[in-house]
PDB file of C-alpha atoms and ligand atoms in Angstrom:
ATOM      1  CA  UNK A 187     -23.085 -41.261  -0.401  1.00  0.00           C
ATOM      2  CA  UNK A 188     -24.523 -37.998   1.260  1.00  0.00           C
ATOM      3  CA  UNK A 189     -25.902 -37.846   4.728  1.00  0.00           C
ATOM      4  CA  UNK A 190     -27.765 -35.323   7.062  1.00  0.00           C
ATOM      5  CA  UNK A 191     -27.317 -35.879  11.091  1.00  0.00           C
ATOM      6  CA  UNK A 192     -29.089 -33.788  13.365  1.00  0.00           C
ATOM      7  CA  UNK A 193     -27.088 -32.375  16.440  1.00  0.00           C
ATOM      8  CA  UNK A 194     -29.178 -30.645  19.189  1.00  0.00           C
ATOM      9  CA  UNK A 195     -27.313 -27.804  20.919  1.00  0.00           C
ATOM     10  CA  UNK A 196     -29.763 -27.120  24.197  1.00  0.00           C
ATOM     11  CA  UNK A 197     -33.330 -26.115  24.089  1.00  0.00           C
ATOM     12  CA  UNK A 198     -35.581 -23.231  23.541  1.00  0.00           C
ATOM     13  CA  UNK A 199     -38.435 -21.893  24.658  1.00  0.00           C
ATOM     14  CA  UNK A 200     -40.489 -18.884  23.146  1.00  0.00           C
ATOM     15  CA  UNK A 201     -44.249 -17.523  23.143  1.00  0.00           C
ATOM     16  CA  UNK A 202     -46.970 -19.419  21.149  1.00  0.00           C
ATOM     17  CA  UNK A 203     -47.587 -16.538  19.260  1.00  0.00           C
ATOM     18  CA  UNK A 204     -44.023 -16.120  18.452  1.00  0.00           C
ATOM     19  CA  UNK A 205     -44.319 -19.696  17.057  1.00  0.00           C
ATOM     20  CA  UNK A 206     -47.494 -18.824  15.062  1.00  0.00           C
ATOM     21  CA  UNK A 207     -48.776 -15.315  14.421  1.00  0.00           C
ATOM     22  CA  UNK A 208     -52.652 -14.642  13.623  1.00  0.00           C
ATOM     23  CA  UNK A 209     -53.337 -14.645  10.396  1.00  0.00           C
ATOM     24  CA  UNK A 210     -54.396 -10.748   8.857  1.00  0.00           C
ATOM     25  CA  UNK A 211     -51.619  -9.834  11.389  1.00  0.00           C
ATOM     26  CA  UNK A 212     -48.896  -7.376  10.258  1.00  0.00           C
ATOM     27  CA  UNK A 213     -45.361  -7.550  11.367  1.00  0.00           C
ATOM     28  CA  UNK A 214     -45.960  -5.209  14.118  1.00  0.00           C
ATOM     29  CA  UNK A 215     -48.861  -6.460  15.493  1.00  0.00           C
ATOM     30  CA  UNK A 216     -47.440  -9.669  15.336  1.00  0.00           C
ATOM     31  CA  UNK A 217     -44.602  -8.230  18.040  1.00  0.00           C
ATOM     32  CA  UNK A 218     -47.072  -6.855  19.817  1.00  0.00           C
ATOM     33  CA  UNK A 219     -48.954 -10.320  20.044  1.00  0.00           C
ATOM     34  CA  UNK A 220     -45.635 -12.268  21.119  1.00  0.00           C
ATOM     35  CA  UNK A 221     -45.091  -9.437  24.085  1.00  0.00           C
ATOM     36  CA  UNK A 222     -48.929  -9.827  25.673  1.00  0.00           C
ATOM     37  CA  UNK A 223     -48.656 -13.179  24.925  1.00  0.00           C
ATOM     38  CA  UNK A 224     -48.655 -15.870  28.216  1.00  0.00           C
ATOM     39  CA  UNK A 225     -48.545 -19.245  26.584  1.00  0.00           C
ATOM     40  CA  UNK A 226     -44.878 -20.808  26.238  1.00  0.00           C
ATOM     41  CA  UNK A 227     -44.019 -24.168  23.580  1.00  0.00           C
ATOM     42  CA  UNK A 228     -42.572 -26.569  25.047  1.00  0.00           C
ATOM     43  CA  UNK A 229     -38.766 -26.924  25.023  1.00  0.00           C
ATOM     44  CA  UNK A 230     -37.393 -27.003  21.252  1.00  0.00           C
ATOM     45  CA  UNK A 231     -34.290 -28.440  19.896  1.00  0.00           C
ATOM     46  CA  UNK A 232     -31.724 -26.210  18.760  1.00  0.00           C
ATOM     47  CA  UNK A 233     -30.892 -27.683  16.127  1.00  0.00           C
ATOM     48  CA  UNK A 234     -27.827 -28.021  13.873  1.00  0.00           C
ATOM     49  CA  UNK A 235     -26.880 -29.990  11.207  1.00  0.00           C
ATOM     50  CA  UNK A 236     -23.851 -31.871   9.764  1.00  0.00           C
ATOM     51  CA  UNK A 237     -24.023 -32.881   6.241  1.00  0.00           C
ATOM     52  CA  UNK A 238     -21.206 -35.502   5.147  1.00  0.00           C
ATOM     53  CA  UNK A 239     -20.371 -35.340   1.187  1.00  0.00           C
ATOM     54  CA  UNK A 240     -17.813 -36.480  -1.142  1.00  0.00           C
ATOM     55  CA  UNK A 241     -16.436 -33.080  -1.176  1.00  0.00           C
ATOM     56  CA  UNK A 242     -16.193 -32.918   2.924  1.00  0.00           C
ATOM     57  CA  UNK A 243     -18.265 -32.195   6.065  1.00  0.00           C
ATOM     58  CA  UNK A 244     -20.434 -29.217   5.400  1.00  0.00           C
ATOM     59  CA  UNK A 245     -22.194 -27.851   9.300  1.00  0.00           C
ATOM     60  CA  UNK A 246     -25.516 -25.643   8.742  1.00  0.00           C
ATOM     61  CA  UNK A 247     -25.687 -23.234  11.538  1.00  0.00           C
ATOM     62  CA  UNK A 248     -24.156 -23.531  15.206  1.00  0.00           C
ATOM     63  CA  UNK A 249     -26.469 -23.490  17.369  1.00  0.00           C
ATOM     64  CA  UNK A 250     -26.320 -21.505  20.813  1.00  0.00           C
ATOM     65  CA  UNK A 251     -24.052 -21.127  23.999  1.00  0.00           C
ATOM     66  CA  UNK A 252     -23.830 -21.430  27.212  1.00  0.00           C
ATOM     67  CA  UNK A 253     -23.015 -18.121  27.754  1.00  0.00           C
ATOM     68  CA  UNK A 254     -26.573 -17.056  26.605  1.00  0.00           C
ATOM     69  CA  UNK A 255     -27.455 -17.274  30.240  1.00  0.00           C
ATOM     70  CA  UNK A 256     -24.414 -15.089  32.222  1.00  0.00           C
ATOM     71  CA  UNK A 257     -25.890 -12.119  33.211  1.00  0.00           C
ATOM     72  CA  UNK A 258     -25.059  -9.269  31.115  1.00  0.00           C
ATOM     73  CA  UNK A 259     -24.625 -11.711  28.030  1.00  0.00           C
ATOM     74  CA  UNK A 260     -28.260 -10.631  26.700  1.00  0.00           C
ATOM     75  CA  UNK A 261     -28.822  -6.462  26.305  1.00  0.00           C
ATOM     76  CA  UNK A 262     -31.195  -5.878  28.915  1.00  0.00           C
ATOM     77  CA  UNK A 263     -32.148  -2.922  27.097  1.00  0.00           C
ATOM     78  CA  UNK A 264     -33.910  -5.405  24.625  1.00  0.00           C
ATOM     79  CA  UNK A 265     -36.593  -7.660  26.328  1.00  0.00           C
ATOM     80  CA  UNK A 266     -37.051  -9.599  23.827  1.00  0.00           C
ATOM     81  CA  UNK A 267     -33.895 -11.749  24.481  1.00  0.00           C
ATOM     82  CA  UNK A 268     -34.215 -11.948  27.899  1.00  0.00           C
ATOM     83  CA  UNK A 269     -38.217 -11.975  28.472  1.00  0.00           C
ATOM     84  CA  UNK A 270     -39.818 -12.851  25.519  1.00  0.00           C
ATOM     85  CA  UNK A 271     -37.240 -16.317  24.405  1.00  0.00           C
ATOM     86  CA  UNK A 272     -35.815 -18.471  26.950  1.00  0.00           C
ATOM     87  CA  UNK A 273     -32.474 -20.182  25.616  1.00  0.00           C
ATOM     88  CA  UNK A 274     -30.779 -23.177  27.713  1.00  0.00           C
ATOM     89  CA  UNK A 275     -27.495 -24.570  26.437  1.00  0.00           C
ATOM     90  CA  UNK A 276     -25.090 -26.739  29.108  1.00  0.00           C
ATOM     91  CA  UNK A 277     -20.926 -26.302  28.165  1.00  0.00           C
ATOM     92  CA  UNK A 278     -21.265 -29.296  26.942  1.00  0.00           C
ATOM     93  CA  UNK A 279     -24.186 -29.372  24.726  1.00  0.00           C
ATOM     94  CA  UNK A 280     -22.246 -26.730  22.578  1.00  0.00           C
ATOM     95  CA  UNK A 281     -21.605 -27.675  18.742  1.00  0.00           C
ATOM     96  CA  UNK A 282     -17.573 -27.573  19.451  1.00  0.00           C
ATOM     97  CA  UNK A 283     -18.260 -30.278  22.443  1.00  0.00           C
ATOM     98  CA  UNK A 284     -20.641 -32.173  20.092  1.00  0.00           C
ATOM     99  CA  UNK A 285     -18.467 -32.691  17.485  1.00  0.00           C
ATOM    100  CA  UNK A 286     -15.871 -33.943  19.439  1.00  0.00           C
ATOM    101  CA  UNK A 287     -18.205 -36.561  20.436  1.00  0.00           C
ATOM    102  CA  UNK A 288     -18.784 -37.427  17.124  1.00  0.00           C
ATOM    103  CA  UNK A 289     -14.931 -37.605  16.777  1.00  0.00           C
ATOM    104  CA  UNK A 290     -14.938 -34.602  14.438  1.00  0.00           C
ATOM    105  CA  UNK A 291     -12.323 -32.262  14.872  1.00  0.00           C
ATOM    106  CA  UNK A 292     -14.113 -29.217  13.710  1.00  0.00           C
ATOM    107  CA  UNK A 293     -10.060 -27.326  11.992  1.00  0.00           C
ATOM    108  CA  UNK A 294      -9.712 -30.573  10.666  1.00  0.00           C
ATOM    109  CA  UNK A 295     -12.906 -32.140   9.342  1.00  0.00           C
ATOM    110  CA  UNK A 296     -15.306 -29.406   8.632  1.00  0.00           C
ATOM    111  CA  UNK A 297     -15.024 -28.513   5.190  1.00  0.00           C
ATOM    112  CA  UNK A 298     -17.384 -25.063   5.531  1.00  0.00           C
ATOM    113  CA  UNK A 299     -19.655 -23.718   8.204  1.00  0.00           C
ATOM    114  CA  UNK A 300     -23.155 -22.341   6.264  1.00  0.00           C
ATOM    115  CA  UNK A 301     -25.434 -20.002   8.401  1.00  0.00           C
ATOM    116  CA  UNK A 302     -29.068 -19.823   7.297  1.00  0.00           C
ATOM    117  CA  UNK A 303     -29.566 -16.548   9.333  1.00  0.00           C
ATOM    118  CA  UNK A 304     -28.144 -14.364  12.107  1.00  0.00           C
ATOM    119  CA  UNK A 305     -30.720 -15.233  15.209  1.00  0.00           C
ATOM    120  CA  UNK A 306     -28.467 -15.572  17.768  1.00  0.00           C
ATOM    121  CA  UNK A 307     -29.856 -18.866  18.187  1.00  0.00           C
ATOM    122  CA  UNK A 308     -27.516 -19.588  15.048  1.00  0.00           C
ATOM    123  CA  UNK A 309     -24.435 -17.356  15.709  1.00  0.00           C
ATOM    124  CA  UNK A 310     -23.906 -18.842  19.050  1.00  0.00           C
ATOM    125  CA  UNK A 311     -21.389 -21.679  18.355  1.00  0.00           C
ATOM    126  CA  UNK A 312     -18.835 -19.694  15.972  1.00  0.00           C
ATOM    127  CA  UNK A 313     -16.633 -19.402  18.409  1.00  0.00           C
ATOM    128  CA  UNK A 314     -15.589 -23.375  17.435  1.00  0.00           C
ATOM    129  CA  UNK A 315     -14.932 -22.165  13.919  1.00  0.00           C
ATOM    130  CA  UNK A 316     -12.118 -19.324  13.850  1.00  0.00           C
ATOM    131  CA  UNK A 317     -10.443 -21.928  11.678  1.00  0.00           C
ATOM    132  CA  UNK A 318     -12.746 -22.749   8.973  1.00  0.00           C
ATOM    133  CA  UNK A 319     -14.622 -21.419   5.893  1.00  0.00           C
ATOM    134  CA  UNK A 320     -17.933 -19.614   6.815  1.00  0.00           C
ATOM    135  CA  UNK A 321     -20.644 -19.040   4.450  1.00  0.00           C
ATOM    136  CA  UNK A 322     -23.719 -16.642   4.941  1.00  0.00           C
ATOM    137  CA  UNK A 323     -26.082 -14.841   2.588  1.00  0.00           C
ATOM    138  CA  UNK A 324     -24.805 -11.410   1.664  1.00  0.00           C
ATOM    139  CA  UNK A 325     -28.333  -9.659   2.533  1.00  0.00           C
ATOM    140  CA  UNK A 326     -28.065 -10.921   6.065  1.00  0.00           C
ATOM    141  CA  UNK A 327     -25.035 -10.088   6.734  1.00  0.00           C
ATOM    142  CA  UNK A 328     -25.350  -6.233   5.436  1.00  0.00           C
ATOM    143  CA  UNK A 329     -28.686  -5.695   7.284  1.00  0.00           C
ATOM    144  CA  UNK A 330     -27.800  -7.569  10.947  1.00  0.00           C
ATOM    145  CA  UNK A 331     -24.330  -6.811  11.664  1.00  0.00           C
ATOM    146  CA  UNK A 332     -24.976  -3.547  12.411  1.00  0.00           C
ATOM    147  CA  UNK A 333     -27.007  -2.244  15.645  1.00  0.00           C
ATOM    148  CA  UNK A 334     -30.132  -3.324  14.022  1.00  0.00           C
ATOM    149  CA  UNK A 335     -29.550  -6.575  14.537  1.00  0.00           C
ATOM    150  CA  UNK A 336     -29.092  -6.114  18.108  1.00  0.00           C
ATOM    151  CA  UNK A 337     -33.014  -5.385  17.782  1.00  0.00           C
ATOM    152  CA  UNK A 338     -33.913  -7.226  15.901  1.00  0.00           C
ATOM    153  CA  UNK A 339     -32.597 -10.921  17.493  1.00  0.00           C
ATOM    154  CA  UNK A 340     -28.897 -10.984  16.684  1.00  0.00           C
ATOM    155  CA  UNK A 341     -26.430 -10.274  18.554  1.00  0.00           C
ATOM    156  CA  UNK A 342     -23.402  -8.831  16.322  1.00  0.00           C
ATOM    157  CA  UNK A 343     -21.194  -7.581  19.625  1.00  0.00           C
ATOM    158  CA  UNK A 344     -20.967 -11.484  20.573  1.00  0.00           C
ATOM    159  CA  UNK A 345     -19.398 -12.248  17.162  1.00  0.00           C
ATOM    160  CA  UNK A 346     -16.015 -13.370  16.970  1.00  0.00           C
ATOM    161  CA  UNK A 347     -13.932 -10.566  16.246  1.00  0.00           C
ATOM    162  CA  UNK A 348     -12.302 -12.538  13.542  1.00  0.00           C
ATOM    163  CA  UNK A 349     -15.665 -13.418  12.068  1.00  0.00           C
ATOM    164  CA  UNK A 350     -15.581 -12.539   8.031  1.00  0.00           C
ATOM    165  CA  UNK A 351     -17.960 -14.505   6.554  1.00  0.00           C
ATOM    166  CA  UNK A 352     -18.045 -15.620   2.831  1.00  0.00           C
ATOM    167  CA  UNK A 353     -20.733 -14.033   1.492  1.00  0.00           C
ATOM    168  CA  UNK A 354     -23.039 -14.961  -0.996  1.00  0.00           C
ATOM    169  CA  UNK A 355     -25.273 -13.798  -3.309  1.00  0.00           C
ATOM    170  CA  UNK A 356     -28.582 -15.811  -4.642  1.00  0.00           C
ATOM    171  CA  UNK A 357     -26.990 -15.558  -8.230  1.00  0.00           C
ATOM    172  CA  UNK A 358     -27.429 -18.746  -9.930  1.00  0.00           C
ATOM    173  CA  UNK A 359     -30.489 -20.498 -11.223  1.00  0.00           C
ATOM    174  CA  UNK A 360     -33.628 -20.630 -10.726  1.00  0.00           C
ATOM    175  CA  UNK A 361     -34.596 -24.416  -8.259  1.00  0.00           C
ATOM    176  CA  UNK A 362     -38.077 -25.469  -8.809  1.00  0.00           C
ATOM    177  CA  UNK A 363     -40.397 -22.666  -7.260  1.00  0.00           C
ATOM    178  CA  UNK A 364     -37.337 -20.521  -5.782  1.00  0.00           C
ATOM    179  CA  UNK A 365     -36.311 -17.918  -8.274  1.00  0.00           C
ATOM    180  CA  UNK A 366     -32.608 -17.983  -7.702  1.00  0.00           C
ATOM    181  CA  UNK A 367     -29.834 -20.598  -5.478  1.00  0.00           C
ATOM    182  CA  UNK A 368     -26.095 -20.444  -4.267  1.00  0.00           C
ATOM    183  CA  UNK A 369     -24.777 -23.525  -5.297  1.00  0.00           C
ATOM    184  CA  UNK A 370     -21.899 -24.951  -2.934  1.00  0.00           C
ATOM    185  CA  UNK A 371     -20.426 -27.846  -4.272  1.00  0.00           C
ATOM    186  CA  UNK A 372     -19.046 -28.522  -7.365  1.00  0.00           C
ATOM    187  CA  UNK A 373     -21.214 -31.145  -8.395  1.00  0.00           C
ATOM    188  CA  UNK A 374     -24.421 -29.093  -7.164  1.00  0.00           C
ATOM    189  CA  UNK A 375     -25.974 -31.837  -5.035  1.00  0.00           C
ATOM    190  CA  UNK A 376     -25.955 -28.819  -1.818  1.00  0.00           C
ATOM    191  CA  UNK A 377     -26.816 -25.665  -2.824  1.00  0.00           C
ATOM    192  CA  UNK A 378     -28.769 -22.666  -1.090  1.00  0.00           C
ATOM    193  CA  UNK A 379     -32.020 -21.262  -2.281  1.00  0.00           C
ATOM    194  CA  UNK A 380     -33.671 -17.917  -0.873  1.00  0.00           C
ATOM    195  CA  UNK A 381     -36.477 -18.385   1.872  1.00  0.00           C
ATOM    196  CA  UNK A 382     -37.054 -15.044   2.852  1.00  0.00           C
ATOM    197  CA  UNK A 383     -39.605 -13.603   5.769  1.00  0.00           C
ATOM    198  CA  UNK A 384     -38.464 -15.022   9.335  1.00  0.00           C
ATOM    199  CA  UNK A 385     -35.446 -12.832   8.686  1.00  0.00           C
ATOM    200  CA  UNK A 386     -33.913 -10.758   5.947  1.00  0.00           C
ATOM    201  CA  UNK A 387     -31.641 -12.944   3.484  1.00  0.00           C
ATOM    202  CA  UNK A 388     -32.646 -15.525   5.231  1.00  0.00           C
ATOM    203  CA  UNK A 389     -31.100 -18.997   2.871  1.00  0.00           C
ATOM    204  CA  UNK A 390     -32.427 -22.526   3.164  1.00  0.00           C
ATOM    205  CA  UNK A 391     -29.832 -25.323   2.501  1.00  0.00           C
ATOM    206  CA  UNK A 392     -31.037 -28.434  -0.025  1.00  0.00           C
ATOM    207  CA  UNK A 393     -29.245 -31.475  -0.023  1.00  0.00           C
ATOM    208  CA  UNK A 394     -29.951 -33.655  -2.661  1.00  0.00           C
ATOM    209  CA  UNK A 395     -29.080 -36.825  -1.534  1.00  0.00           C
ATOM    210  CA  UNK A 396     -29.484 -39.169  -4.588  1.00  0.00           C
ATOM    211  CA  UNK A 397     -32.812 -41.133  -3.858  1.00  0.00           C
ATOM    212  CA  UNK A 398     -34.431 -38.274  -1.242  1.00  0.00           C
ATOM    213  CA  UNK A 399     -34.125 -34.536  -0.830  1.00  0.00           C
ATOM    214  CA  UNK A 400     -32.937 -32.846   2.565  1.00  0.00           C
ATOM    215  CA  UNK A 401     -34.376 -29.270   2.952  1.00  0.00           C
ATOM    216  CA  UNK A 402     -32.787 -27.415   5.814  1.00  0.00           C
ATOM    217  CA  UNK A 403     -35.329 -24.777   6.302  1.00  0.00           C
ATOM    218  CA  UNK A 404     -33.329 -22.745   9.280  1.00  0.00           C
ATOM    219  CA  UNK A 405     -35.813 -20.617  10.312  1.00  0.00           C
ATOM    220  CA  UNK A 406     -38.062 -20.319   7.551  1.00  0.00           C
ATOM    221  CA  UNK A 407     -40.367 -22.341   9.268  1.00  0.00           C
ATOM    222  CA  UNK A 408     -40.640 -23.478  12.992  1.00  0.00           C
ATOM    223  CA  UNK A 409     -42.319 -26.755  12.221  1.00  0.00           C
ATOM    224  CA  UNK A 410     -43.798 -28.472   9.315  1.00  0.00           C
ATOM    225  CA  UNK A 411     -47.291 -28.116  10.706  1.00  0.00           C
ATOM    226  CA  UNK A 412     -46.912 -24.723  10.427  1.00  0.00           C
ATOM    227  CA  UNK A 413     -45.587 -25.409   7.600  1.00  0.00           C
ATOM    228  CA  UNK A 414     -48.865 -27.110   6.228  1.00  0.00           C
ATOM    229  CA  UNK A 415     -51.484 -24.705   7.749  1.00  0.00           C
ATOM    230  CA  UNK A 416     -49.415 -21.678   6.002  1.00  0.00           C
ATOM    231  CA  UNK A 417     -48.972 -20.214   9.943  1.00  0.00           C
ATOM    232  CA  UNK A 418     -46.328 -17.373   9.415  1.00  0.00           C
ATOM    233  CA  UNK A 419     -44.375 -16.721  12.797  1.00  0.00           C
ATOM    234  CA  UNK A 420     -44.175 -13.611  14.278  1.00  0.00           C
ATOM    235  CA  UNK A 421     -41.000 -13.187  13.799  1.00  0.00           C
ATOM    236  CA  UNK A 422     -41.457 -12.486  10.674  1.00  0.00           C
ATOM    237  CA  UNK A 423     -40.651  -8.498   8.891  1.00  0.00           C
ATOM    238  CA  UNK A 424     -42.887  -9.277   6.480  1.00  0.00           C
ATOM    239  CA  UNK A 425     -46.074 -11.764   6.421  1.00  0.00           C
ATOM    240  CA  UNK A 426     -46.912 -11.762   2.889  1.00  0.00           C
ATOM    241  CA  UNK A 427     -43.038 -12.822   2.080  1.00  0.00           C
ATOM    242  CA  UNK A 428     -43.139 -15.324   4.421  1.00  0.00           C
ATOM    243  CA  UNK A 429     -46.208 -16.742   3.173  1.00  0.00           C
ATOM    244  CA  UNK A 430     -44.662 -16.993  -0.485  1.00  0.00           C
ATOM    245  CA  UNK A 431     -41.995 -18.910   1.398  1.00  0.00           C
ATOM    246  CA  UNK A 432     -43.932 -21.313   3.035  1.00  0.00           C
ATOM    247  CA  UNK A 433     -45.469 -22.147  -0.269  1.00  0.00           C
ATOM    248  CA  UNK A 434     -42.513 -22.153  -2.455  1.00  0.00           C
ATOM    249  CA  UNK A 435     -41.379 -24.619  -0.085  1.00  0.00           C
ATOM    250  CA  UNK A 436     -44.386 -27.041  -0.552  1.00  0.00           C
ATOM    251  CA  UNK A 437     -44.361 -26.702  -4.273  1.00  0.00           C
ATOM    252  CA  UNK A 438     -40.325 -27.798  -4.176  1.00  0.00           C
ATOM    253  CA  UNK A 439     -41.611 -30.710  -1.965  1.00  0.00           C
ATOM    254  CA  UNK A 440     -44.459 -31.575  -4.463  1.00  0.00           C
ATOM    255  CA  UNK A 441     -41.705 -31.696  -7.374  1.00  0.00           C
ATOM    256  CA  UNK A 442     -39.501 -34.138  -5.334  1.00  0.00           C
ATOM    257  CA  UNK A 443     -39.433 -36.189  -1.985  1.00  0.00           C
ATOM    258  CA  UNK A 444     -38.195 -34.405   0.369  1.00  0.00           C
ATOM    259  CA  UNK A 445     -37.559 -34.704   4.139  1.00  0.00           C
ATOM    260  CA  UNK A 446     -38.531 -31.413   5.944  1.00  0.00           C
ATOM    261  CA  UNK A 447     -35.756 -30.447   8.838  1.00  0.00           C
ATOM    262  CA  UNK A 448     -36.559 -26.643  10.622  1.00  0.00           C
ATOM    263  CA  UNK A 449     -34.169 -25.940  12.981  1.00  0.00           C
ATOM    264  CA  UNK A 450     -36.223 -26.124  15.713  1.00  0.00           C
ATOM    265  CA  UNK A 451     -38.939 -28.779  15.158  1.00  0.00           C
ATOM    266  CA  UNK A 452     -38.484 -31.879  17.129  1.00  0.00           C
ATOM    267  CA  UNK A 453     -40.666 -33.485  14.600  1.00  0.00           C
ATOM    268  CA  UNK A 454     -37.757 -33.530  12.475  1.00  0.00           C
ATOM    269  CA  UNK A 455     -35.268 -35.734  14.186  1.00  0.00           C
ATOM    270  CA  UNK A 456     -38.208 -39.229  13.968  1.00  0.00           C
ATOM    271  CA  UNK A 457     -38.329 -37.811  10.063  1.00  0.00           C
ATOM    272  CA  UNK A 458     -34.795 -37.493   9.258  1.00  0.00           C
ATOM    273  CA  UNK A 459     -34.533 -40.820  11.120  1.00  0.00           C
ATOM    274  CA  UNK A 460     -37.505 -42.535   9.321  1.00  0.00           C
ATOM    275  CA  UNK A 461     -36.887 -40.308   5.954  1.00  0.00           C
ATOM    276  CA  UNK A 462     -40.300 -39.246   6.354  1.00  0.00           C
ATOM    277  CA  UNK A 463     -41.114 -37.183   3.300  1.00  0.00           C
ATOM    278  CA  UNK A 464     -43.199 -33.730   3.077  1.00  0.00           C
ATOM    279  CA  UNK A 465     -46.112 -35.741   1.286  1.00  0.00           C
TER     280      UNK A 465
HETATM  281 ZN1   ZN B 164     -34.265 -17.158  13.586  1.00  0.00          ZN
END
């Protein structure tokens, strides 16, 4: 028996156009467009998500913290965090705190810790982890960890200093559309594939739950009606990449059914709940 639970860790709030760039749009213009922008989304989940599986607890990405909104947490010198994204996260709406309500000690119960990306929307809950395995894609890790990353959405000098990740490469087979996957269990039933665009070596987690497929898309897509119209973010360092994303992802859901769950799509939680597939 494999499940997928959704745990929300506060709420976001960013630009329409950082949502969905115009198409024809480079990656510049696409900042550009998120910066003159006026129109806000609505709040959005932060999502996380626990997977239970015979061979333990497996949590993708952590969410954000509290501490996203003490002044001086957020480089001023970059007003993208602090103008262009507005983050909200309450002590207790923290991952660590959210376990614990589910009864889930996280040194105990948590088998590994996978990060899709390094948004600091992602990073923010490590700090409940310095006593568990932590997976992240290799490319990520290299390219964000450094100043960089600092402009480019992460925030590297909030790490943990004891944060060492396990990284991985997208060595192993081909899956469906995606040209190479990470498995990470032994009987292959989770593995990552490569989803590319939003952010470099950015991974996407698939859970194949016997009957029905999970795909944990991170931020490879905000929603899946973005997902449907092709509408590539503006986050995104490359358009055309993220494009081939978004429709790798459609042709994987064509092959099998397969519940759609961005980390930020509120969508999501009545189709996890329903097992609403990606028809
Ligand atoms: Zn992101």
């Amino acid at each position: 028996m494999i499940t997928v639970t959704a745990i929300e860790t506060g709420k976001a709030v960013m630009k329409k156009a950082q949502q969905a760039g115009r198409s024809g749009r480079g990656a510049i213009g696409r900042k550009i467009d998120i910066f003159r922008d006026r129109r806000w989304t609505d709040p959005l989940p932060i999502l996380c998500f626990l997977i239970e599986h015979p061979e333990g607890r497996f949590l993708v990405d952590t969410g954000d913290t509290w501490r996203n909104s003490v002044p001086g947490y957020l480089p001023r010198w970059n007003p993208f965090f602090t103008r262009e994204v507005s983050i909200k996260v309450a002590p207790q709406e923290e991952v660590g705190p959210r376990l614990a309500a589910m009864n889930i000690d996280p040194a105990r119960d948590i088998a590994a810790v996978i990060l899709t990306h390094f948004h600091h929307d992602h990073t923010g809950g490590l700090d409940h982890f310095p006593h568990n395995r932590i997976i992240a894609p290799r490319e990520g890790y290299g390219f964000y960890s450094g100043f960089k990353g600092q402009l480019l959405g992460c925030l590297p000098q909030r790490w943990p200093i004891w944060f060492k990740p396990e990284l991985v490469d997208m060595d192993g087979p081909p899956v469906g559309p995606f040209p190479a996957s990470h498995p990470i269990t032994r009987d292959g039933r989770i593995l990552l594939v490569p989803t590319p665009g939003h952010a470099k070596g950015h991974a996407s987690v698939v859970v194949r739950a016997g009957d029905i497929t999970y795909f944990l898309a991170g931020d490879a897509t905000y929603t899946q009606a973005n997902l449907l119209a092709d509408e590539v973010d503006g986050v995104t360092y490359n358009p055309a990449i993220s494009l081939t994303t978004l429709r790798a992802i459609k042709a994987f859901a064509a092959q099998e059914p397969t519940v759609l769950l961005p980390a930020h799509d509120p969508d999501g939680l009545v189709r996890l709940r329903e097992r609403r597939v990606l028809a």
